[in-house]
Coordinates of C-alpha atoms in Angstrom, one line a residue:
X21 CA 62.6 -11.8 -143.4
X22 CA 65.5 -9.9 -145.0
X23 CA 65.4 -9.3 -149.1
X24 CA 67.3 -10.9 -151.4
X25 CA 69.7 -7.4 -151.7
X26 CA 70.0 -7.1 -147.7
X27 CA 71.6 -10.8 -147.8
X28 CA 73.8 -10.1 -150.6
X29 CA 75.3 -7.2 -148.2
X30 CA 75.4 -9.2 -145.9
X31 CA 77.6 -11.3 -147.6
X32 CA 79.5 -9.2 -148.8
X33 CA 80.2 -7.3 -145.3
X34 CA 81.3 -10.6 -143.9
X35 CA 84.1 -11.1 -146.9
X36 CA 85.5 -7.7 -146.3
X37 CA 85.8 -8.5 -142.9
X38 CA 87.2 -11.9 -142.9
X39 CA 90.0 -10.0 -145.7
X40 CA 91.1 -7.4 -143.6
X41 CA 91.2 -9.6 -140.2
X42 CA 93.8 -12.1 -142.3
X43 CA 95.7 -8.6 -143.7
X44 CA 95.9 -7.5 -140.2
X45 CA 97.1 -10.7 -138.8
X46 CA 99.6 -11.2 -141.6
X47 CA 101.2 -7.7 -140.8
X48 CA 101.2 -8.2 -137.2
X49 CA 102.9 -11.8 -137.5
X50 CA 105.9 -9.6 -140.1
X51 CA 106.1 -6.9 -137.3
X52 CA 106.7 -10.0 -134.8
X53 CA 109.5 -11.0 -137.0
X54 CA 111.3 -7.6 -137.1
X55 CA 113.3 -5.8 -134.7
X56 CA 110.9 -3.5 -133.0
X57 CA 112.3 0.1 -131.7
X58 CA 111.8 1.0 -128.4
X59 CA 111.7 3.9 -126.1
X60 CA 114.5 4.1 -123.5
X61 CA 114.8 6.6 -120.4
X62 CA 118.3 8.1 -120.5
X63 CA 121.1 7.3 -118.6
X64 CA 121.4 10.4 -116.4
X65 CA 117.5 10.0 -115.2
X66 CA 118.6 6.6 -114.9
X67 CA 121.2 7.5 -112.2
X68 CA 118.4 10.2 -110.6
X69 CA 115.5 7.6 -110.4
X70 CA 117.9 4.8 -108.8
X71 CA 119.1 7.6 -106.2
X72 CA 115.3 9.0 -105.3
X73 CA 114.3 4.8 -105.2
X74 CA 117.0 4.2 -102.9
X75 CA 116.0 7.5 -100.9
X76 CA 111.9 6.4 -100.5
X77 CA 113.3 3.4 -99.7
X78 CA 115.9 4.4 -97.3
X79 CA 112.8 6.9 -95.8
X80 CA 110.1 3.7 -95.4
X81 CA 112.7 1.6 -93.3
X82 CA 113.9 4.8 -90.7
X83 CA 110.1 4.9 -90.3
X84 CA 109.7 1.2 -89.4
X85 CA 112.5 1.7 -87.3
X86 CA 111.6 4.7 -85.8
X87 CA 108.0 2.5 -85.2
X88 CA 109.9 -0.2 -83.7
X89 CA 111.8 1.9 -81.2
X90 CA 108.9 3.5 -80.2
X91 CA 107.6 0.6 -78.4
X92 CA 104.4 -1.3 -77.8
X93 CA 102.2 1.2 -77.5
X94 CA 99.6 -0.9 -75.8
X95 CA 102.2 -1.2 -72.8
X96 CA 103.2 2.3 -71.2
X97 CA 106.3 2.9 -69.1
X98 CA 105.8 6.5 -69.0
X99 CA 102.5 8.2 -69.7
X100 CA 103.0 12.6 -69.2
X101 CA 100.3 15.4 -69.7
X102 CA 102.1 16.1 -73.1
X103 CA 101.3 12.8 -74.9
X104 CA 104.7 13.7 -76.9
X105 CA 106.9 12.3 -74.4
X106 CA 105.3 9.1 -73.5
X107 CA 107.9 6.3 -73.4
X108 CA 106.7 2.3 -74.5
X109 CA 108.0 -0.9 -73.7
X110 CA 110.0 -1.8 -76.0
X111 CA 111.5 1.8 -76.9
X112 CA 114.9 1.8 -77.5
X113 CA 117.4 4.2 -77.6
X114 CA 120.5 5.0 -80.2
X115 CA 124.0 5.7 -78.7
X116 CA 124.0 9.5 -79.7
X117 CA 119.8 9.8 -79.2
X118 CA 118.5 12.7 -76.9
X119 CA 116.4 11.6 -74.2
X120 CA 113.7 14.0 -74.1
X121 CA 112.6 14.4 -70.5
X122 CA 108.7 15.4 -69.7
X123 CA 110.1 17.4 -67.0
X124 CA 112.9 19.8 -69.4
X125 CA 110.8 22.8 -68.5
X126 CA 110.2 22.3 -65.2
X127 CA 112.4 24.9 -63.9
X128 CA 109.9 27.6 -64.9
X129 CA 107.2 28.5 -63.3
X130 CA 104.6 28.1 -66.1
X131 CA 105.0 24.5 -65.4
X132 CA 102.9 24.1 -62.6
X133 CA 100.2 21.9 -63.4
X134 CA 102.3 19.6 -65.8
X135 CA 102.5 15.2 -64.3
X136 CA 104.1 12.5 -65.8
X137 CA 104.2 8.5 -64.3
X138 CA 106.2 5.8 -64.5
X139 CA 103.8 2.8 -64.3
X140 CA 104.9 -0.4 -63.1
X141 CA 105.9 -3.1 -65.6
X142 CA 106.8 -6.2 -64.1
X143 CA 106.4 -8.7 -60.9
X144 CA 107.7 -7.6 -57.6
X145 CA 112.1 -9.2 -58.8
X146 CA 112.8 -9.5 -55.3
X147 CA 110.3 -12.8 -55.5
X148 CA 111.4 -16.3 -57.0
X149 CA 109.0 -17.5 -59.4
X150 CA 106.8 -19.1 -56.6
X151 CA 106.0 -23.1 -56.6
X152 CA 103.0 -25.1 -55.5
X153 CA 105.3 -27.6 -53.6
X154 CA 108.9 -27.1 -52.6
X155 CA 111.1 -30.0 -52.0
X156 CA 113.8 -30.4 -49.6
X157 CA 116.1 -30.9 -52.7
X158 CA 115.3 -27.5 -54.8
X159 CA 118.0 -25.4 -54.9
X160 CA 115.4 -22.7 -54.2
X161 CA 114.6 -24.1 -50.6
X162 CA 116.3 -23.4 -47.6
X163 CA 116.6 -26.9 -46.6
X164 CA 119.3 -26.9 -49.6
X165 CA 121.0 -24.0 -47.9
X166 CA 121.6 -26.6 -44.6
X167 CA 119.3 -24.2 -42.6
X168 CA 118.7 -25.3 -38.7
X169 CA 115.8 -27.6 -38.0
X170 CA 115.0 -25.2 -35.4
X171 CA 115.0 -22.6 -37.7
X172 CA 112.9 -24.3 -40.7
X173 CA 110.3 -24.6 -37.9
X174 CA 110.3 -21.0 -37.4
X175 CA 110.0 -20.2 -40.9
X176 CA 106.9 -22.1 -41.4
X177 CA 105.4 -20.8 -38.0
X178 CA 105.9 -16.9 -39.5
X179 CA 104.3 -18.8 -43.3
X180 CA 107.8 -18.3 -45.2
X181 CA 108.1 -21.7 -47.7
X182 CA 110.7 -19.8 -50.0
X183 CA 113.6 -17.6 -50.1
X184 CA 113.9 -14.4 -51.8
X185 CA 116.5 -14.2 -54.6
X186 CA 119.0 -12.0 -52.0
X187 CA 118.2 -14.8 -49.3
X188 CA 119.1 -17.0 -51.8
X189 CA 122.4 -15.7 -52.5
X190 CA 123.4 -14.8 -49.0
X191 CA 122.9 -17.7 -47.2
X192 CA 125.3 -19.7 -48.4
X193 CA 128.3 -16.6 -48.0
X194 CA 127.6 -16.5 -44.8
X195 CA 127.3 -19.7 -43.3
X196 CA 130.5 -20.7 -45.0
X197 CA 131.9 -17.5 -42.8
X198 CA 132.8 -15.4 -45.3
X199 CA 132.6 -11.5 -44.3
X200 CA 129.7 -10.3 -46.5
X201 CA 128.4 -6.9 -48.0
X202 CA 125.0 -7.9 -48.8
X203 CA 122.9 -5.0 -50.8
X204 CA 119.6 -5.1 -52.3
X205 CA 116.7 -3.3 -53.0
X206 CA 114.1 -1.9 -50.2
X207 CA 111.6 -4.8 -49.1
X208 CA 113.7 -7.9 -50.3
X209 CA 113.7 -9.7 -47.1
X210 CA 117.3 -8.3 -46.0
X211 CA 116.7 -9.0 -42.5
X212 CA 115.8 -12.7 -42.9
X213 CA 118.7 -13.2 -45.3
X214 CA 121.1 -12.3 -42.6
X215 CA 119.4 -13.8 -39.4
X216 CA 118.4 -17.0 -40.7
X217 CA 122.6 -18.5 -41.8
X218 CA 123.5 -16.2 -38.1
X219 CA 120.9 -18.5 -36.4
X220 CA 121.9 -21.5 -37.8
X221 CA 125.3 -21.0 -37.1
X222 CA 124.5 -20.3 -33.4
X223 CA 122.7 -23.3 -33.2
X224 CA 124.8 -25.5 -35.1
X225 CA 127.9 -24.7 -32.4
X226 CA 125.0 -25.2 -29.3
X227 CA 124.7 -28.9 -30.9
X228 CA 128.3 -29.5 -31.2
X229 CA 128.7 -28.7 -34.8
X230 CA 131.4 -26.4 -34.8
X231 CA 133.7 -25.9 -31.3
X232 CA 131.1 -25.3 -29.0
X233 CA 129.6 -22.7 -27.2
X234 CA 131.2 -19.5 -26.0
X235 CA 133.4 -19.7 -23.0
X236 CA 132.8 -16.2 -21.2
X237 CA 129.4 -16.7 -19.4
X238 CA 126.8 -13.9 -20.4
X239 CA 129.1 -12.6 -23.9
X240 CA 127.0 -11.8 -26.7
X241 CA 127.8 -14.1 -29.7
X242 CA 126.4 -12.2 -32.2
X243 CA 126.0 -7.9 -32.3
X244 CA 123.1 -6.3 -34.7
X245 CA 123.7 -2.7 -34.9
X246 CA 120.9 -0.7 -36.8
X247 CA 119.9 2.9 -37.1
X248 CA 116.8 3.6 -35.3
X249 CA 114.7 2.3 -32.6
X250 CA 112.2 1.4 -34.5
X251 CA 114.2 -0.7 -36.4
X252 CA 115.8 -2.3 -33.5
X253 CA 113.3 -3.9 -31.9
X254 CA 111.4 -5.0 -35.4
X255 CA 114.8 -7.0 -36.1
X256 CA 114.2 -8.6 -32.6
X257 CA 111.3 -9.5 -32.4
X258 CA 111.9 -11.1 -35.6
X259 CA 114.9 -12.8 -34.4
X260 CA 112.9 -14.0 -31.1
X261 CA 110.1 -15.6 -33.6
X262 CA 112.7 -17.2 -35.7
X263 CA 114.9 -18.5 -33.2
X264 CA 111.9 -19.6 -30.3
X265 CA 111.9 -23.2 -30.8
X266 CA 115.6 -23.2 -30.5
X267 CA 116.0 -21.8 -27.3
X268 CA 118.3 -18.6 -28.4
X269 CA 117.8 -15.7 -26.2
X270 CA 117.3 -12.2 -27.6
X271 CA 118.4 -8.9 -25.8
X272 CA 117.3 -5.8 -27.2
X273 CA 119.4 -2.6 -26.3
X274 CA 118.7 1.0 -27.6
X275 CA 118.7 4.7 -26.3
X276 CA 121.0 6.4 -23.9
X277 CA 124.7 4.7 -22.9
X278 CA 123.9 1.7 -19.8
X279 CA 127.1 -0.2 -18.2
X280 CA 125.6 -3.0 -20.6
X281 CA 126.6 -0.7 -23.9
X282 CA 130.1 -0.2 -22.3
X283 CA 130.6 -3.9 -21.6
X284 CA 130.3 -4.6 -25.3
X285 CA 132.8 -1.5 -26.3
X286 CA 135.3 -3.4 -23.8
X287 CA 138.2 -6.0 -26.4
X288 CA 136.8 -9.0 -25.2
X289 CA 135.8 -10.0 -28.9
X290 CA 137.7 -12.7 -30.9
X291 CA 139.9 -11.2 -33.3
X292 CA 138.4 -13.1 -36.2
X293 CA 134.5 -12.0 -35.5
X294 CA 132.8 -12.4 -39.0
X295 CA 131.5 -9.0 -40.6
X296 CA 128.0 -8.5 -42.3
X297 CA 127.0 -5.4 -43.8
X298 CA 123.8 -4.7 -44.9
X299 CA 122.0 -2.1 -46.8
X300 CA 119.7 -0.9 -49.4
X301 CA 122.0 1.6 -50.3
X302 CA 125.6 1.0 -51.5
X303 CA 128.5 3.8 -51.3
X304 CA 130.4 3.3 -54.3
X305 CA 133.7 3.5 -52.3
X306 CA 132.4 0.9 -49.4
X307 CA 136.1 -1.2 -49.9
X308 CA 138.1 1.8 -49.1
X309 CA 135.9 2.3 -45.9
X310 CA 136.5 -1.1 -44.5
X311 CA 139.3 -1.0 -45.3
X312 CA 140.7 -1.0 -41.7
X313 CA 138.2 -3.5 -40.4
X314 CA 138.4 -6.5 -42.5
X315 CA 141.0 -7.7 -45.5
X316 CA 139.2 -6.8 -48.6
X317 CA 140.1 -10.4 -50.4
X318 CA 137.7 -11.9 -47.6
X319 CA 135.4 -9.8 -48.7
X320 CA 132.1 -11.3 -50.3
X321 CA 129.9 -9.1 -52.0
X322 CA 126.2 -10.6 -52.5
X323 CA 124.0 -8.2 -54.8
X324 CA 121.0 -8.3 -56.7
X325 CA 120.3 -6.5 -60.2
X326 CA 117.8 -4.1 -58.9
X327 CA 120.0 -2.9 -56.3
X328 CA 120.0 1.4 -57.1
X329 CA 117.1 0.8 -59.4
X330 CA 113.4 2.0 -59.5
X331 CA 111.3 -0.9 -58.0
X332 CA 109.7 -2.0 -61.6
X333 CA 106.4 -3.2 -59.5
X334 CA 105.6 0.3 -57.7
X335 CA 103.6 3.0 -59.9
X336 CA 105.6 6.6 -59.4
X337 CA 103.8 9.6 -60.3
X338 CA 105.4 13.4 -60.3
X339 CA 103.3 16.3 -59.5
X340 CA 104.6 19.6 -60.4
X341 CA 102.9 21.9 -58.4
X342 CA 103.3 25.5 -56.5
X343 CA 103.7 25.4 -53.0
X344 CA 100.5 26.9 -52.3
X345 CA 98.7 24.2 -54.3
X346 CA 100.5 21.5 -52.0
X347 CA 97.9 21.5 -49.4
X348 CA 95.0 20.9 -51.8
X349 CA 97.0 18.3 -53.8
X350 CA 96.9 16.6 -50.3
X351 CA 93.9 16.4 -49.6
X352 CA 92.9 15.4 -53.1
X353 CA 95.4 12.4 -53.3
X354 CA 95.2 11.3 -49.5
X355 CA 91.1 11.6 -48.8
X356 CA 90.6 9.0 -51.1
X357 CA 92.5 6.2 -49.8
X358 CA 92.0 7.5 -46.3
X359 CA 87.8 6.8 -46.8
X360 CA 88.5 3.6 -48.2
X361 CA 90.5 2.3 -45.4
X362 CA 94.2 2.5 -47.4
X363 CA 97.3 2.9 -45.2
X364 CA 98.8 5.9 -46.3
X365 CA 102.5 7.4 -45.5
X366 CA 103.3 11.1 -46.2
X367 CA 106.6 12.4 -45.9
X368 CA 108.0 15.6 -44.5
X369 CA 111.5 16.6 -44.7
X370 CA 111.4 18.4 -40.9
X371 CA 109.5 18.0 -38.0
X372 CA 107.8 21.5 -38.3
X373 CA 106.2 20.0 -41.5
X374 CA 105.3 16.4 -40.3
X375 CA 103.5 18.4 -37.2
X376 CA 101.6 20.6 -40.0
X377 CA 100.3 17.9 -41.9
X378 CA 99.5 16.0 -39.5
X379 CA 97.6 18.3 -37.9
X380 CA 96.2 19.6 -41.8
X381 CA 95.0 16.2 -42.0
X382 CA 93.2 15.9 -38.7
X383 CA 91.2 19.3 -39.8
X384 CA 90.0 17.4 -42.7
X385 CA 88.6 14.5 -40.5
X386 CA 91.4 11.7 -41.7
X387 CA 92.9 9.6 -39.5
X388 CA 96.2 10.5 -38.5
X389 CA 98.7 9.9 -36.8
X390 CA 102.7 10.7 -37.1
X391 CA 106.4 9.8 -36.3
X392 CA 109.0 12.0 -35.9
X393 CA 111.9 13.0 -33.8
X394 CA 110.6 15.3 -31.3
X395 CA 108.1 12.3 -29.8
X396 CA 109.4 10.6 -26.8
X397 CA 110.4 7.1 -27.1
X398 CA 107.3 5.6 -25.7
X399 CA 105.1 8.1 -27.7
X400 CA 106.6 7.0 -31.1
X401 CA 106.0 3.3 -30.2
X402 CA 102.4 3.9 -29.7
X403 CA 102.1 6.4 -32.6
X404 CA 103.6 3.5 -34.4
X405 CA 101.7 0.8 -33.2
X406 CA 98.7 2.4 -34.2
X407 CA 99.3 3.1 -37.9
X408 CA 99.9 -0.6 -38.3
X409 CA 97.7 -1.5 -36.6
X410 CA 95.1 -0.1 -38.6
X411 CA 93.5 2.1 -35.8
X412 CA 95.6 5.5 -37.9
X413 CA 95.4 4.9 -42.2
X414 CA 97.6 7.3 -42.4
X415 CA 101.3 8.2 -40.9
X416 CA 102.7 11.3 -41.3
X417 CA 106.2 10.7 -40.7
X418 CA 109.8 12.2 -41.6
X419 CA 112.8 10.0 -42.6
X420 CA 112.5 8.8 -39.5
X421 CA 110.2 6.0 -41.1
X422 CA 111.8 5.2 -44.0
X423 CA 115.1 2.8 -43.1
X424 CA 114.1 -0.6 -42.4
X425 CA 110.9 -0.8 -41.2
X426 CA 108.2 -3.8 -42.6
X427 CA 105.5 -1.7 -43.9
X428 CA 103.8 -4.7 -46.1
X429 CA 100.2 -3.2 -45.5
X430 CA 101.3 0.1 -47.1
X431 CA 99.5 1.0 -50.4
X432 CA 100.6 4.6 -51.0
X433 CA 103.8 6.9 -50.4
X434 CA 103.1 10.7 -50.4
X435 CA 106.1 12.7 -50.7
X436 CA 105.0 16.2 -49.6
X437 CA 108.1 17.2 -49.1
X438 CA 110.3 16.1 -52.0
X439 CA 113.7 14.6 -50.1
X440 CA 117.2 16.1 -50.8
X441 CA 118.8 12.9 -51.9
X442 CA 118.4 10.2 -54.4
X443 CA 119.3 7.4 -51.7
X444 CA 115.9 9.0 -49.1
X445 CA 114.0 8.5 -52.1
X446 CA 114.8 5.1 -52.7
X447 CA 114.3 4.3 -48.9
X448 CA 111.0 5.9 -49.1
X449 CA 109.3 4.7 -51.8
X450 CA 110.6 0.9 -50.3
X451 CA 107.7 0.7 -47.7
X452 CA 105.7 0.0 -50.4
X453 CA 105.9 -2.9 -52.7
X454 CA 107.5 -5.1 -49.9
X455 CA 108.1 -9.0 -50.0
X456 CA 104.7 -10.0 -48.4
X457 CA 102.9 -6.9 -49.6
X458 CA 99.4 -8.8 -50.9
X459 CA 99.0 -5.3 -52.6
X460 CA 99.7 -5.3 -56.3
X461 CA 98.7 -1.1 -57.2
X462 CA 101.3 0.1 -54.6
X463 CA 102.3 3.8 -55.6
X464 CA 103.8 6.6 -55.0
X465 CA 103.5 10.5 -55.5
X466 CA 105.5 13.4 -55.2
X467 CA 105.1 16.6 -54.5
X468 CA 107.6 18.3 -57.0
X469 CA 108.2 22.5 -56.2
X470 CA 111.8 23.8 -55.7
X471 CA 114.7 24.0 -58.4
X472 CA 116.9 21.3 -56.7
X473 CA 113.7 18.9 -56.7
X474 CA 112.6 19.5 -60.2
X475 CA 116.8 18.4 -60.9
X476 CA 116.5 15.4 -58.6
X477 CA 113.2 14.9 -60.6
X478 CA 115.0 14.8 -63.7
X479 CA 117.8 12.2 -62.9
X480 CA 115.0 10.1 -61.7
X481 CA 113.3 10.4 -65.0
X482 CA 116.5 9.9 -67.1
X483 CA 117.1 6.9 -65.4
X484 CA 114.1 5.8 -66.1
X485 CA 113.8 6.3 -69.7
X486 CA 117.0 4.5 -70.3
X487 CA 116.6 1.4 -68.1
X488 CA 119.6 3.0 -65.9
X489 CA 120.5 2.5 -61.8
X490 CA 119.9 6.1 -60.3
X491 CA 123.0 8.6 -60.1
X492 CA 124.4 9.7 -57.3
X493 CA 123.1 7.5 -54.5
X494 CA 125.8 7.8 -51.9
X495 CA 125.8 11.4 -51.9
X496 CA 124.8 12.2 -48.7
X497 CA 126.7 9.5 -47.6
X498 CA 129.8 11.3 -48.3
X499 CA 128.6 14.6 -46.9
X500 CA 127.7 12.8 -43.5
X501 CA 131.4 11.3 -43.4
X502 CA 132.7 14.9 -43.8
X503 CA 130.2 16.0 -40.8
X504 CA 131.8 13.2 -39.0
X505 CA 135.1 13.8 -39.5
X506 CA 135.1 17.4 -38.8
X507 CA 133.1 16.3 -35.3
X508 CA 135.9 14.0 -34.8
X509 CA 138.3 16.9 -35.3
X510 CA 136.8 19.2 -33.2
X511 CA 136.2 16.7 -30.6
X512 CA 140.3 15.9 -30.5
X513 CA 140.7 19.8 -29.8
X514 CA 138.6 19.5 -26.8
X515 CA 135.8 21.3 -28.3
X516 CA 132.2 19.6 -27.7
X517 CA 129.9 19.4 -30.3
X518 CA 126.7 21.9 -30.5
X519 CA 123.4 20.1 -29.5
X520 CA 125.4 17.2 -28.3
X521 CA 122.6 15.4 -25.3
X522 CA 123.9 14.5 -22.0
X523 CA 124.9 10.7 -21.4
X524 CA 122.9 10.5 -18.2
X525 CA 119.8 12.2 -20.0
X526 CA 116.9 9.1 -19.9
X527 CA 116.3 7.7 -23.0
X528 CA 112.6 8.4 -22.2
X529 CA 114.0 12.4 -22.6
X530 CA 116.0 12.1 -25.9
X531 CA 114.1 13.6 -28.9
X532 CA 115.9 11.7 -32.2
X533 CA 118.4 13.8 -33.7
X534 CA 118.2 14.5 -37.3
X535 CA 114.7 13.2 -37.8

């Protein structure tokens, strides 16, 4: 219990307090009343503070642009060995930006060891988006293209419902007679999308369509020229399995000169014979060429947008390497697939280094076998035959095997030998990846050693990086139409070419020349 003096402090603390809280609040509410100075920041760190907040500002948004352009990192288009130079989807580049290549320094020699690969982003483009049922009316059938009965039945016999975007596109030009330069990527069903409107054509006239059959007993209607052997009779014996339950007979005709090759160079041809040229490849002055052979305003060109382009759906990987480590790098990359039963093709640029590997490759218990010019006809048929079969995983080959032929079981390219041109690249990496292919990690490697490869290398990147068609396709091309014409030349001054083989030599005899 407080005493009677410690309540009358008490009371007394309490007064003084409630006093000086209603002073306080009475000079407060007088201050509220008056104007109040206040502290201002002057006008030239005004201007300085507005200039360095516009400048932070200005810095945060080039970083979330510079983010942006980066790309999604969680989606790689290009991983190297210096992380540095890895390129996202996504990542875009200004009008005056550098494009930093992973391959700059290649030229000197401290860059053996150093890799970089451009991983595959998308579907196989080639292939419509595929459908569980396709009805005679879908524009994406060929029963809307008015392809032969006989024909449809051969399609479905060989387990093709669909066309292919090129298919789609060149039907159509050619069966309303058009001459055509078709041109698309490797493995987009090229062959079909000129034999199945030829086909129909043929057996439209047989049923009375279109004027009839021709009236010189035993002429060819129709002429297929290609490149190589090989290629030949795969383009037949497609032809024979499309065109079977129509009755169409196939001849096949390849090696040395025969009185049935000079029959067809005799002018017994009408002078309207539709043109069709086809290719993966597509010289940039084609028009001029032709010029001679057909009008150019007849001319239809059918194209797709991958034509000159990396195939988006193959992996590429770029080894930069010494050319003593080459042989070890073999080994390392082919054993692999080799043990695990996955057909393999390595390229050579010459025989002498198809032979070599080949052989390399035996050594080291793989199952080999190769292609090349110096085989004989019926020896590169077998060699052939039994690489895809499966009896051989891998084919050693040169460029010998890499125009035309349906490689759909292939897995992996190997470029030992880098090649010399852009357009032998794009021809060999197109065995894999194919319309049909049931393979979706097809790759390929490269072997990158010499100063001209490392600056083939680099266009090849550069394209890459900015979503670019590869430079310079056609240049061989143009060198092989000088080589020509100066053959031509010499040949009109009664000289005879060096190395030129007898006419009368049996096929059988004939190594391939320039293989």
């Amino acid at each position: 219990m407080l005493s009677r003096s410690s309540r009358t402090l008490s009371l007394l603390w309490k007064g003084f307090s409630n006093q000086h809280h209603d002073l306080f609040a009475k000079h407060v509410h007088q201050l509220s009343r008056e104007d109040v100075p206040t502290i201002t920041t002057p006008v030239y760190l005004q201007h300085k503070l507005k200039k360095l907040r516009r400048k932070l500002e200005a810095k945060d948004l080039e970083e979330i642009r510079q983010k942006t352009k980066q790309g999604n990192k969680r989606h790689p288009i290009i991983t190297c060995k210096r992380p540095e130079f890895n390129c996202y989807l996504g990542h875009v580049l200004g009008k005056h930006d550098e494009v930093k290549l992973a391959s700059a320094g290649w030229h000197h020699r401290k860059s053996a060891g150093d890799h970089f690969t451009i991983h595959r982003v998308t579907a196989n483009p080639s292939i419509l988006i595929p459908k569980e049922e396709v009805y005679e009316d879908d524009e994406n059938s060929f029963e809307a293209h008015g392809v032969h009965p006989a024909v449809l039945r051969g399609l479905q016999e060989m387990g093709i419902r669909q066309p292919t975007l090129i298919q789609r596109e060149a039907i159509p030009a050619i069966l309303r007679k058009n001459n055509v330069l078709c041109s698309a990527e490797t493995g987009s069903g090229k062959t079909l999308a000129y034999l199945v409107p030829i086909l129909t054509a043929l057996l439209g006239r047989r049923d009375g369509a279109a004027g009839g059959v021709s009236d010189k007993t035993g002429a060819p209607e129709v002429v297929i020229l290609a490149p190589g052997r090989e290629l030949v009779n795969q383009i037949g014996d497609v032809a024979q399995r499309l065109c079977s339950p129509g009755n169409v007979r196939v001849d096949i005709l390849s090696g040395r000169k025969s009185v049935k090759v000079q029959d067809l160079r005799q002018d017994n041809f009408q002078v309207g014979a539709q043109l069709i040229l086809v290719g993966a490849t597509l010289p940039t002055e084609i028009t001029d060429s032709l010029s001679g052979l057909v009008d150019e305003e007849t001319l239809v060109n059918v194209t797709t947008p991958q034509l000159h382009r990396l195939l988006p759906h193959v992996q590429h990987k770029f080894l930069r390497l010494r050319s003593s480590s080459k042989a070890g790098a073999l080994i390392e990359t082919v054993k692999a697939d080799a043990n695990a039963g996955r057909p393999v093709m390595v390229f050579s640029n010459a025989t002498p280094s198809c032979k070599w590997v080949a052989h390399f490759l035996a050594e080291n218990n793989v199952s080999v076998t190769s292609l090349h010019g110096d085989l004989l006809l019926k020896d590169r048929r077998e060699s052939y035959n039994r690489f895809s079969s499966g009896e051989a995983t891998v084919l050693a080959c040169t460029d010998l095997g890499s125009r035309g032929l349906d490689t759909t079981h292939v897995e992996h390219v190997v470029n030992f030998d880098f090649p010399h041109h852009m357009s032998d690249y794009i021809h060999r990496c197109g065995r894999v990846g194919r319309v049909g292919s049931t393979v979706d990690t097809c790759r390929v490697t490269n072997f990158v050693v010499t100063p001209p490869q490392v600056d083939l290398v680099q266009k090849i990147e550069r394209a890459a990086r900015q979503t670019k068609a590869l430079p310079r396709v056609d240049a061989n091309i143009a060198r092989f139409l000088d080589e020509r014409n100066q053959a031509k030349e010499l040949e009109e001054l009664g000289r005879k070419e060096p190395g030129t083989l007898h006419e009368d030599t049996p096929e059988e005899e004939q190594p391939a020349k320039n293989a």
